[in-house]
XYZ file of N, CA, C and O in Angstrom:
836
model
N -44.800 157.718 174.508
C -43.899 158.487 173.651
C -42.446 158.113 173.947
O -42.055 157.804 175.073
N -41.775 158.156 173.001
C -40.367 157.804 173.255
C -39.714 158.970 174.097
O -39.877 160.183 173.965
N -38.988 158.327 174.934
C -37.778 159.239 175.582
C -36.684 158.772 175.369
O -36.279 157.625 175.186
N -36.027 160.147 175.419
C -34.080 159.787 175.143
C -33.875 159.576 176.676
O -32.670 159.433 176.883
N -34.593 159.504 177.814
C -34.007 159.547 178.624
C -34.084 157.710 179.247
O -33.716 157.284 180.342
N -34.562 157.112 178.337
C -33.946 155.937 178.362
C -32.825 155.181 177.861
O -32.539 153.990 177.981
N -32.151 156.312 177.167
C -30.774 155.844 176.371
C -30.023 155.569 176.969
O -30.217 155.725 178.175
N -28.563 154.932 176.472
C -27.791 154.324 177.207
C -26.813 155.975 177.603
O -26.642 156.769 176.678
N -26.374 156.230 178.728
C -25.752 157.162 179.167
C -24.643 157.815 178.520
O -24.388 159.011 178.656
N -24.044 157.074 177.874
C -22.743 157.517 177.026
C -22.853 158.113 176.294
O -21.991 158.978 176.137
N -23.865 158.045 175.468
C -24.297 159.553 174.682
C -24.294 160.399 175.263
O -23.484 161.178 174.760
N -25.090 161.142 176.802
C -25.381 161.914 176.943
C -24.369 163.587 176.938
O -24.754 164.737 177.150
N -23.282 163.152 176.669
C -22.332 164.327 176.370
C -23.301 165.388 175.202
O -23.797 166.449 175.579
N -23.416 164.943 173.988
C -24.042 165.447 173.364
C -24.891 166.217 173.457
O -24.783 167.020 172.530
N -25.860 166.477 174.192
C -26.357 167.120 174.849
C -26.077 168.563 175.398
O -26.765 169.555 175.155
N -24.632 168.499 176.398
C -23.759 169.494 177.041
C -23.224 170.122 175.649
O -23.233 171.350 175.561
N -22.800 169.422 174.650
C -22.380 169.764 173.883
C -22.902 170.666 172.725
O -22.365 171.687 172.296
N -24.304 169.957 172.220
C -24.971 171.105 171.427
C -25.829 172.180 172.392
O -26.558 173.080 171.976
N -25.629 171.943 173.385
C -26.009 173.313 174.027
C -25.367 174.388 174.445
O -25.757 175.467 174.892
N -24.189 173.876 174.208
C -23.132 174.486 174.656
C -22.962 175.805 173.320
O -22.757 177.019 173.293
N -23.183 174.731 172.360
C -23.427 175.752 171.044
C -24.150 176.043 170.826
O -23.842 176.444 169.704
N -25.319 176.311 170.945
C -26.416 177.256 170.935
C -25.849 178.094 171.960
O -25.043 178.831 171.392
N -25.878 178.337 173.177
C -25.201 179.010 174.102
C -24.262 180.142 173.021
O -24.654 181.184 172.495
N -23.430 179.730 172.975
C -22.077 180.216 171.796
C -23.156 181.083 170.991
O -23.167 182.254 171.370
N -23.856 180.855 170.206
C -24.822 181.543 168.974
C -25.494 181.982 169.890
O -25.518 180.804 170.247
N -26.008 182.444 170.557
C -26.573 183.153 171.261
C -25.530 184.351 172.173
O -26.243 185.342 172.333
N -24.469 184.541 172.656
C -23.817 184.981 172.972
C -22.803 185.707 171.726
O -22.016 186.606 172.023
N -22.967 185.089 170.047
C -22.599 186.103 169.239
C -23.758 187.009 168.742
O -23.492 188.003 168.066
N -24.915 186.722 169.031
C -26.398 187.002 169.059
C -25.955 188.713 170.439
O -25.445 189.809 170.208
N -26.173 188.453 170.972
C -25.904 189.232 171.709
C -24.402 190.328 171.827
O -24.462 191.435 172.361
N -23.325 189.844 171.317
C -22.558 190.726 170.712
C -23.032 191.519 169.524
O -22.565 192.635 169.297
N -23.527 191.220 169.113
C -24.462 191.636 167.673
C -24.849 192.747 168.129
O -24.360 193.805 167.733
N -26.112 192.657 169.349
C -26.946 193.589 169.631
C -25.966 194.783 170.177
O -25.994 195.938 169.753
N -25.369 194.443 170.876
C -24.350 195.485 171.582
C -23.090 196.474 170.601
O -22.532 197.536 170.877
N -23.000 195.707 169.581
C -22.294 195.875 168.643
C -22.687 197.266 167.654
O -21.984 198.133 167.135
N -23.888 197.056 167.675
C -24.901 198.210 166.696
C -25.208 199.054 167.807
O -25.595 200.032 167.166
N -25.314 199.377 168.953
C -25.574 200.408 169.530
C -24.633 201.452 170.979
O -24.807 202.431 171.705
N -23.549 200.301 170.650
C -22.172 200.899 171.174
C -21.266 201.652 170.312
O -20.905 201.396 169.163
N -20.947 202.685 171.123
C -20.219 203.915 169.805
C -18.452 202.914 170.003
O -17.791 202.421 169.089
N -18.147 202.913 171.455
C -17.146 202.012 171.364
C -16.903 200.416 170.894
O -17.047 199.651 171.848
N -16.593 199.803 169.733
C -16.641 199.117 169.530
C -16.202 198.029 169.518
O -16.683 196.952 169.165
N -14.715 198.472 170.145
C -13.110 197.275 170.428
C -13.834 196.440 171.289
O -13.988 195.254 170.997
N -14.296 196.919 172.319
C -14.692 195.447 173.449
C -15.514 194.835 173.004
O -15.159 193.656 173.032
N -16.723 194.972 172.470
C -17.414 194.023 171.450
C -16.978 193.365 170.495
O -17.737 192.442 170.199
N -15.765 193.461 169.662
C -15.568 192.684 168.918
C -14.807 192.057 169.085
O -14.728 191.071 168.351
N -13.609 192.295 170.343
C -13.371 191.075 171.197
C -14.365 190.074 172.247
O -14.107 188.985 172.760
N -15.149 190.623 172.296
C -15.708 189.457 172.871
C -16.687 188.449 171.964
O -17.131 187.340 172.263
N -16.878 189.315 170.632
C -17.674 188.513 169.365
C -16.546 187.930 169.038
O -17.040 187.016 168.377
N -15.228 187.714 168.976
C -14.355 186.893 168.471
C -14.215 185.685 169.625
O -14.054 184.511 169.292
N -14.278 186.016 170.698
C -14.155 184.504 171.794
C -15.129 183.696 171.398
O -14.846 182.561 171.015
N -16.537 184.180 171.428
C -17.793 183.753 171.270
C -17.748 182.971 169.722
O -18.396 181.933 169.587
N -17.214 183.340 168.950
C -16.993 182.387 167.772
C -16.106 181.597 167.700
O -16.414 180.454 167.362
N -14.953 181.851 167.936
C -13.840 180.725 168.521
C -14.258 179.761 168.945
O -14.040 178.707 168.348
N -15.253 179.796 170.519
C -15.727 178.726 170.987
C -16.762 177.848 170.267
O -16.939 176.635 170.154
N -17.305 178.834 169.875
C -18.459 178.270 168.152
C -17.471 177.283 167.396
O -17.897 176.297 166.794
N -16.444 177.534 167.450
C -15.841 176.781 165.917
C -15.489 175.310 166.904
O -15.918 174.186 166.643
N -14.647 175.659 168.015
C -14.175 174.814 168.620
C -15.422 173.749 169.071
O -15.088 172.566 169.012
N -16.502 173.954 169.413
C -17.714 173.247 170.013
C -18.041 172.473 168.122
O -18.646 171.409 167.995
N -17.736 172.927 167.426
C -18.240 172.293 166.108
C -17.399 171.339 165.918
O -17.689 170.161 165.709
N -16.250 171.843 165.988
C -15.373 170.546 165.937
C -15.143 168.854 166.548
O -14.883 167.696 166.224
N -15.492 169.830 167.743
C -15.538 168.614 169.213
C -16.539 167.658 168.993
O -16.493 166.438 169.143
N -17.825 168.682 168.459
C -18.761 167.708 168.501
C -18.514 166.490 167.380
O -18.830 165.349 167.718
N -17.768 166.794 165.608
C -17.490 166.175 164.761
C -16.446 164.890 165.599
O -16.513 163.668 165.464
N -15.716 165.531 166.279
C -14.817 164.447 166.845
C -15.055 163.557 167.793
O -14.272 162.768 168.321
N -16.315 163.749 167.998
C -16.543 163.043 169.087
C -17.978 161.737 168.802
O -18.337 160.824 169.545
N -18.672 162.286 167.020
C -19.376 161.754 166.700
C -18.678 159.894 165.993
O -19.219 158.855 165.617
N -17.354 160.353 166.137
C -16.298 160.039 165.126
C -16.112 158.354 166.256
O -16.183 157.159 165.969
N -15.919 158.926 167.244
C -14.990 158.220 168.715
C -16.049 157.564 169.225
O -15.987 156.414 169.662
N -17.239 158.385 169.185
C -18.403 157.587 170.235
C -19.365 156.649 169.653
O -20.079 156.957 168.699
N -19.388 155.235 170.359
C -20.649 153.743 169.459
C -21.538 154.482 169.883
O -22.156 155.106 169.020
N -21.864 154.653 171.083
C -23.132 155.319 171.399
C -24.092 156.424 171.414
O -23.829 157.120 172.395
N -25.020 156.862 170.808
C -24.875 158.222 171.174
C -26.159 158.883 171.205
O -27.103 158.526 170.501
N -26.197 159.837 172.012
C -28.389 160.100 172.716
C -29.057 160.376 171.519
O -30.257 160.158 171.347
N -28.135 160.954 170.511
C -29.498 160.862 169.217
C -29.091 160.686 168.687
O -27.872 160.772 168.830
N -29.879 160.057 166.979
C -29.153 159.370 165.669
C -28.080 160.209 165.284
O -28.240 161.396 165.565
N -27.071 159.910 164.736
C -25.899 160.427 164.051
C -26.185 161.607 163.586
O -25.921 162.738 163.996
N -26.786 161.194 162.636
C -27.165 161.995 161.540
C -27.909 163.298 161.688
O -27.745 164.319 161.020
N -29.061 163.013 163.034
C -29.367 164.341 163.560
C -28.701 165.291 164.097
O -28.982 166.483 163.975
N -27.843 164.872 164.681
C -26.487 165.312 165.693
C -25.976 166.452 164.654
O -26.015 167.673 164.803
N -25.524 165.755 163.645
C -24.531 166.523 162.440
C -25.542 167.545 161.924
O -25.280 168.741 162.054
N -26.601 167.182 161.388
C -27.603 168.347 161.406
C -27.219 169.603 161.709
O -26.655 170.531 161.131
N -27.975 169.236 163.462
C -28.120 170.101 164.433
C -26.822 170.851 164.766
O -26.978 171.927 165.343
N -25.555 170.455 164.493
C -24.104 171.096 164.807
C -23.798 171.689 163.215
O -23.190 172.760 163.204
N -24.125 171.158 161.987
C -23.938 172.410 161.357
C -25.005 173.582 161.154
O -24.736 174.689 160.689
N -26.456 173.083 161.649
C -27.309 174.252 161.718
C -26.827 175.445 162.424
O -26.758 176.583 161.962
N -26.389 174.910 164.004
C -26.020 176.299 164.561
C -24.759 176.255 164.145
O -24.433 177.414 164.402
N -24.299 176.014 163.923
C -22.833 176.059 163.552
C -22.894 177.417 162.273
O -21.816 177.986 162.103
N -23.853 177.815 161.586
C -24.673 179.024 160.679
C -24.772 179.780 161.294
O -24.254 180.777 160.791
N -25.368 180.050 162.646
C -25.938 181.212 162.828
C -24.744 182.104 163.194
O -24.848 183.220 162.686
N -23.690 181.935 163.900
C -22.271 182.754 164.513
C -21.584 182.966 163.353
O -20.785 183.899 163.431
N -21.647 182.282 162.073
C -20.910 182.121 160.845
C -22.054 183.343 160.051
O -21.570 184.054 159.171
N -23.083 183.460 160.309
C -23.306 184.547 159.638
C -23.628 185.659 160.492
O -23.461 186.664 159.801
N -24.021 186.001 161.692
C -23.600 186.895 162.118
C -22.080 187.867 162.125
O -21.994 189.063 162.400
N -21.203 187.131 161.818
C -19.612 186.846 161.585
C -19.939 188.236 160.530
O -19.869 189.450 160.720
N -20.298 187.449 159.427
C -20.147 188.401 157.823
C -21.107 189.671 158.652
O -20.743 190.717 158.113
N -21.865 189.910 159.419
C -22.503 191.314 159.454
C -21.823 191.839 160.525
O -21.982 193.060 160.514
N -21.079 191.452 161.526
C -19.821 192.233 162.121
C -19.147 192.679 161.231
O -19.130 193.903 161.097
N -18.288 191.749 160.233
C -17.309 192.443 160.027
C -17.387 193.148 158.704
O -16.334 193.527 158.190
N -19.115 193.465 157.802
C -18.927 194.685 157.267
C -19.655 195.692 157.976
O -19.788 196.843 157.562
N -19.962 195.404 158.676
C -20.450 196.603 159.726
C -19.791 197.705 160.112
O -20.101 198.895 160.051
N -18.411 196.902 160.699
C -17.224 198.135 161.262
C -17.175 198.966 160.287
O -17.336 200.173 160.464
N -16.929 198.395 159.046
C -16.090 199.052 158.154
C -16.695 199.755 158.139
O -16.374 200.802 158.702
N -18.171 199.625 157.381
C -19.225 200.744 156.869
C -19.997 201.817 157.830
O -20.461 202.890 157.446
N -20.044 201.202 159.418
C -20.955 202.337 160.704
C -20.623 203.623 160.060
O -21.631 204.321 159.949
N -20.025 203.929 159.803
C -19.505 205.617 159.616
C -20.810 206.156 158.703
O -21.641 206.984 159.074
N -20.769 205.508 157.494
C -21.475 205.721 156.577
C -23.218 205.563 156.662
O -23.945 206.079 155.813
N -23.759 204.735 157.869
C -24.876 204.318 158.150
C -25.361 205.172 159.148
O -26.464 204.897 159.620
N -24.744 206.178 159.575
C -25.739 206.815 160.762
C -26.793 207.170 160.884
O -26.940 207.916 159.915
N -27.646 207.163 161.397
C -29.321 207.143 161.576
C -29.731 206.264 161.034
O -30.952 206.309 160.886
N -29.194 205.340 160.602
C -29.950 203.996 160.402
C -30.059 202.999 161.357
O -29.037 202.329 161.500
N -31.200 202.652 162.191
C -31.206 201.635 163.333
C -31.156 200.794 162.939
O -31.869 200.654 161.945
N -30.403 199.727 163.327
C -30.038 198.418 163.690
C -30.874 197.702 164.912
O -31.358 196.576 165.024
N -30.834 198.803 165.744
C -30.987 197.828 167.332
C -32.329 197.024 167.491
O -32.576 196.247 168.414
N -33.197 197.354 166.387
C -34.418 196.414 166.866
C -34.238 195.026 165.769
O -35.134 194.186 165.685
N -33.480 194.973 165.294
C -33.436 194.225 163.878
C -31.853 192.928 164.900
O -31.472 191.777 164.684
N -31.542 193.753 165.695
C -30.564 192.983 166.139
C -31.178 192.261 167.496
O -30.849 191.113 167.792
N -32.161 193.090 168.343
C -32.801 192.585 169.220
C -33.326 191.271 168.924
O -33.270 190.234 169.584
N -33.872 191.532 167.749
C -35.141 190.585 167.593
C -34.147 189.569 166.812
O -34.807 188.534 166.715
N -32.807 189.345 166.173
C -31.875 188.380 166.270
C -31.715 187.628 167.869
O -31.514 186.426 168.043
N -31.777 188.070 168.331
C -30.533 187.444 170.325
C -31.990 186.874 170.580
O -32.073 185.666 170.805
N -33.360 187.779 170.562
C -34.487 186.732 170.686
C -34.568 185.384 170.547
O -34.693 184.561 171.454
N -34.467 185.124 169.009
C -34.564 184.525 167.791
C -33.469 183.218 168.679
O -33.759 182.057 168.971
N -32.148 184.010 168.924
C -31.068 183.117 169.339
C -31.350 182.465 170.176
O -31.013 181.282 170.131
N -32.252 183.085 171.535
C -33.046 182.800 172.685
C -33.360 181.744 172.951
O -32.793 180.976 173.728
N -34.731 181.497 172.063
C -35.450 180.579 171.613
C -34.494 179.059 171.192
O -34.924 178.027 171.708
N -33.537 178.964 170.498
C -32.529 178.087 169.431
C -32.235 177.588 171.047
O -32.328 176.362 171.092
N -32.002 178.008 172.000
C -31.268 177.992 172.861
C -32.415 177.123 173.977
O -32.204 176.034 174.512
N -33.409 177.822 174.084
C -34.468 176.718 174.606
C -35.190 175.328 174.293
O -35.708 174.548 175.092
N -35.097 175.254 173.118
C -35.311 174.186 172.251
C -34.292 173.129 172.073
O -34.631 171.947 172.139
N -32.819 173.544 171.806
C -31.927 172.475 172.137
C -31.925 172.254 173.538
O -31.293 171.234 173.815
N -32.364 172.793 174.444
C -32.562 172.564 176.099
C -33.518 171.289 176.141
O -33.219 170.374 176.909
N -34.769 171.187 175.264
C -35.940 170.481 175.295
C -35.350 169.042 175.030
O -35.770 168.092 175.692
N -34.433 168.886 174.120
C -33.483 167.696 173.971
C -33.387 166.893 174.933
O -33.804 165.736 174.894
N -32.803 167.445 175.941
C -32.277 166.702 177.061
C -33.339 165.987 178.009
O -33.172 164.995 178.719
N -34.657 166.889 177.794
C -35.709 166.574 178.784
C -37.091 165.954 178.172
O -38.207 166.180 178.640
N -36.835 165.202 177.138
C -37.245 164.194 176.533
C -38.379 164.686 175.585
O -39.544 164.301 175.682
N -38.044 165.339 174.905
C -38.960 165.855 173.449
C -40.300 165.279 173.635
O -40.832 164.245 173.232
N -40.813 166.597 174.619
C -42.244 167.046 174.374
C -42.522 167.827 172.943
O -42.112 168.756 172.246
N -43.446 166.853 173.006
C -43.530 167.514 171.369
C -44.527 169.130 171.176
O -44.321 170.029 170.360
N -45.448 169.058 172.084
C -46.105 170.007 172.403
C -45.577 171.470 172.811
O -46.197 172.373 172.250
N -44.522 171.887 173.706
C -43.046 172.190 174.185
C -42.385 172.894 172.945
O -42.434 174.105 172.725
N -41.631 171.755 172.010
C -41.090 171.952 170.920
C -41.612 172.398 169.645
O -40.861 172.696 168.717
N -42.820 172.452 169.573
C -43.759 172.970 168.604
C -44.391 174.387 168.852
O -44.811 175.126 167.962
N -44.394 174.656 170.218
C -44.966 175.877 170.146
C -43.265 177.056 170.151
O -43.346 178.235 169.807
N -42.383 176.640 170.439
C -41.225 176.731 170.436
C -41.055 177.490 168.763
O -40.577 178.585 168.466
N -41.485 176.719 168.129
C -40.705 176.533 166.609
C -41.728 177.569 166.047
O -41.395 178.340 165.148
N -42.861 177.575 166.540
C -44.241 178.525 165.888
C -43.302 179.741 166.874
O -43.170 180.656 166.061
N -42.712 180.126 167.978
C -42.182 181.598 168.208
C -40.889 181.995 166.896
O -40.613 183.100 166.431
N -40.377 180.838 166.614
C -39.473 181.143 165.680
C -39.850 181.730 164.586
O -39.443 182.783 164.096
N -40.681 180.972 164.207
C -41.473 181.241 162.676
C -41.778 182.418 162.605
O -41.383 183.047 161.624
N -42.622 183.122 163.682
C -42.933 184.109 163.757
C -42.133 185.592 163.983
O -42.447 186.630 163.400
N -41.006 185.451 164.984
C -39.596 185.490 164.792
C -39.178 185.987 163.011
O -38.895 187.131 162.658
N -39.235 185.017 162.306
C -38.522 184.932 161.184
C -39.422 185.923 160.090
O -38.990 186.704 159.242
N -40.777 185.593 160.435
C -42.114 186.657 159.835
C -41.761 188.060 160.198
O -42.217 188.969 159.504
N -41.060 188.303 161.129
C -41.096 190.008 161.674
C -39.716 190.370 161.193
O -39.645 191.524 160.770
N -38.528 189.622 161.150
C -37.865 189.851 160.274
C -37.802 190.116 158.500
O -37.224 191.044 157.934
N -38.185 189.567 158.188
C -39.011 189.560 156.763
C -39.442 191.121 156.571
O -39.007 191.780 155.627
N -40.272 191.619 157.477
C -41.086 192.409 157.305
C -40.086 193.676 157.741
O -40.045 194.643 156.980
N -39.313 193.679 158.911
C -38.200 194.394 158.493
C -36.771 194.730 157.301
O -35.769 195.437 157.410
N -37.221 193.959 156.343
C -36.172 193.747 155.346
C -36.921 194.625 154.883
O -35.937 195.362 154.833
N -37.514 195.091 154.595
C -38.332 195.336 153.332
C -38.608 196.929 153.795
O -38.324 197.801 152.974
N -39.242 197.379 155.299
C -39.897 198.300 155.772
C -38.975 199.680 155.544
O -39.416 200.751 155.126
N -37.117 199.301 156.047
C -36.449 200.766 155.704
C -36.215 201.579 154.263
O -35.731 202.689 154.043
N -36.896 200.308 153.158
C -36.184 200.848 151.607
C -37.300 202.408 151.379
O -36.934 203.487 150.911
N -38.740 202.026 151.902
C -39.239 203.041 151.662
C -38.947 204.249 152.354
O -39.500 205.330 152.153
N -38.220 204.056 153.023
C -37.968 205.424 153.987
C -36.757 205.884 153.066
O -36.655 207.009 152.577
N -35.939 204.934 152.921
C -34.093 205.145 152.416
C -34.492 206.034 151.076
O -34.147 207.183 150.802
N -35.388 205.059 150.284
C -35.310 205.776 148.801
C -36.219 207.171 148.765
O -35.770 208.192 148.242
N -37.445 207.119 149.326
C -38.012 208.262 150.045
C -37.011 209.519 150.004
O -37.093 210.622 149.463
N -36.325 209.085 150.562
C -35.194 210.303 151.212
C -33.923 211.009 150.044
O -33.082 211.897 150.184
N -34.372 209.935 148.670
C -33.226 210.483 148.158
C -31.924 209.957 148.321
O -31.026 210.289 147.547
N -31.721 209.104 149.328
C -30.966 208.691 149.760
C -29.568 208.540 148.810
O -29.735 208.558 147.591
N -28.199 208.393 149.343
C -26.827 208.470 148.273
C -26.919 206.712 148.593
O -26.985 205.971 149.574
N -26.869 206.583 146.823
C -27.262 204.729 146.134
C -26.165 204.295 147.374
O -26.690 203.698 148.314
N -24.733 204.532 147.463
C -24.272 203.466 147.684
C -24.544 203.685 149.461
O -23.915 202.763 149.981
N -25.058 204.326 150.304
C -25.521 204.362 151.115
C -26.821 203.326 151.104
O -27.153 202.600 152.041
N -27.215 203.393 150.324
C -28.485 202.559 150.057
C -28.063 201.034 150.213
O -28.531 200.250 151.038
N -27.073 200.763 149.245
C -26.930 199.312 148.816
C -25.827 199.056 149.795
O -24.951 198.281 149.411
N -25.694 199.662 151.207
C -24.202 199.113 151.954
C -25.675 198.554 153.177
O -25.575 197.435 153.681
N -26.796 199.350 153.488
C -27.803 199.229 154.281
C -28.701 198.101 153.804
O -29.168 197.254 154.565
N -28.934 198.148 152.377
C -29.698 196.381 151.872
C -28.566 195.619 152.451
O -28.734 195.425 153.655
N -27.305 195.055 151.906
C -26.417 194.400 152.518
C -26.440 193.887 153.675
O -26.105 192.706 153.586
N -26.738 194.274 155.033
C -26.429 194.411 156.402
C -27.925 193.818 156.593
O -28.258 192.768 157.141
N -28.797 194.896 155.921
C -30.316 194.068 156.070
C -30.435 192.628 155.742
O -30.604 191.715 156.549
N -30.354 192.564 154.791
C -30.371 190.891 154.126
C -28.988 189.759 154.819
O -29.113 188.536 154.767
N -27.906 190.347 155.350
C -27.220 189.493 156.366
C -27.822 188.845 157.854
O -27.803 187.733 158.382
N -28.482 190.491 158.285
C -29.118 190.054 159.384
C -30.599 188.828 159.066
O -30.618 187.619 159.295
N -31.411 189.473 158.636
C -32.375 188.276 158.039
C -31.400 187.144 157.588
O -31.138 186.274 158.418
N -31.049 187.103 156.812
C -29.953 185.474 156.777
C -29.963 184.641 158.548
O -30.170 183.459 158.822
N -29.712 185.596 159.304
C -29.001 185.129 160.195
C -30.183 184.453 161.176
O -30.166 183.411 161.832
N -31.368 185.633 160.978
C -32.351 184.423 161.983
C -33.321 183.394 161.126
O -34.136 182.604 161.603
N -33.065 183.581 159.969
C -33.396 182.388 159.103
C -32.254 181.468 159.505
O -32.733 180.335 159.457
N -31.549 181.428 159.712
C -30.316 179.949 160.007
C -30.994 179.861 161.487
O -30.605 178.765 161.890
N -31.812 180.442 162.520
C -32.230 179.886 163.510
C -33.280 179.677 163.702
O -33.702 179.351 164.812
N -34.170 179.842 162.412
C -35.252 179.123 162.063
C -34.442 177.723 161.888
O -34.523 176.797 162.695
N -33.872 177.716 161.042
C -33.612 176.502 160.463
C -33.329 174.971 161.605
O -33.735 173.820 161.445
N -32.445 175.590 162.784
C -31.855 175.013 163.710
C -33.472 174.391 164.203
O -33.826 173.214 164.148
N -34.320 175.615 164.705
C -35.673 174.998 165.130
C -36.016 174.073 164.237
O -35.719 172.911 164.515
N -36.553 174.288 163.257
C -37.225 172.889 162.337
C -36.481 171.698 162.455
O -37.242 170.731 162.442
N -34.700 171.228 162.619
C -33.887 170.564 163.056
C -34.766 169.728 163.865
O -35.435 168.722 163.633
N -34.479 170.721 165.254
C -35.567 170.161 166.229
C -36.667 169.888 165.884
O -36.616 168.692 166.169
N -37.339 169.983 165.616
C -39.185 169.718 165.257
C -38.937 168.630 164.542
O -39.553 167.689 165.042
N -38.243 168.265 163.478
C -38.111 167.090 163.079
C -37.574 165.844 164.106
O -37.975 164.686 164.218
N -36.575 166.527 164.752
C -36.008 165.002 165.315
C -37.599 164.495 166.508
O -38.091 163.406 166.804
N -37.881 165.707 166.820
C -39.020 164.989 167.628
C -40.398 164.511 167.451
O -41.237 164.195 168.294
N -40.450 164.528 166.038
C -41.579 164.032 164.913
C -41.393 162.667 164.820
O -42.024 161.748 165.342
N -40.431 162.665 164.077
C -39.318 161.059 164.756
C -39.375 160.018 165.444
O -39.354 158.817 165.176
N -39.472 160.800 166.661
C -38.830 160.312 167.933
C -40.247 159.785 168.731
O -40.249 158.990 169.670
N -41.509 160.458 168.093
C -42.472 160.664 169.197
C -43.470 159.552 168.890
O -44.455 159.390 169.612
């Protein structure tokens, strides 16, 4: 089976680098979670703003560096992929911070925290799999990897759908209703973009193998 770990060394930045961003998406993954079940909210959303900063900045670096470097541990083209895949997931977690603040007031008793858990999971995973990169794409490894995602992405799904019967049930006030679809369908967005990052992976090591 092919290994990257016969490549020529000068690539290997890349590596530090898209892990670095997954890292990043995973750490706005986790502001997320903290975000929905902290009544105080200022320190979380300073620290969800570093955590994307460095997101943007790691996206960049990596563009600039795809730019500068002959060599590099994986094809181009996967690289760019894989840096705007995650380069999604902090970019949409982003949009469910910041109508979140606005609207918490209006959402009370509506849980978040397992819908956000099972996001930083989701992020978890994105985060182990670009790890697998470095240590020469087992494909076996990376596949059962991508089947936790999937599944991941299946239980999300199934939470999109599970609070309407309770919401409308209840009578619920519409625009209470349609501020809670909103937030629902952001969050699902969001671990669908780390599905996506997985299949990234699963391909390059289909590829590769």
């Amino acid at each position: 089976m092919f290994s990257l770990q016969t490549m020529f060394g000068k690539g290997d930045k890349f590596y530090g680098l898209l892990e670095a961003s997954a890292e990043a998406a995973r750490e706005s993954a986790r502001a997320m979670h903290e975000l929905v079940t902290r009544s105080d909210r200022a320190p979380v959303m300073a620290a969800f703003s570093t955590a994307r900063a460095r997101e943007k900045a790691l996206h960049r670096q990596i563009g600039e560096e795809l730019v500068n470097t002959f060599v590099t541990a994986l094809d181009r083209e996967d690289i760019e992929a894989l840096n705007s895949a995650l380069y999604k997931i902090p970019k949409s977690i982003e949009k469910f911070a910041e109508r979140y603040v606005i609207v918490a007031d209006r959402l009370q008793g509506i849980d978040f925290d397992q819908r956000a858990a099972l996001l930083e999971q989701s992020a978890s995973v994105v985060v182990e799999m670009i790890g697998e990169l470095r240590r020469g794409l087992k494909i076996d490894r990376v596949k059962k990897l991508r089947d936790s995602l999937n599944a991941l992405e299946s239980e999300a799904d199934r939470l999109l759908l599970e609070p309407y019967r309770t919401l409308y049930a209840e009578g619920s006030d519409p625009l209470r209703v349609m501020l809670a679809k909103d937030l629902f369908e952001l969050f699902e967005k969001a671990v669908d973009k780390c599905r996506d990052v997985g299949n990234v992976v699963y391909s390059i090591v289909l590829k590769n193998s």
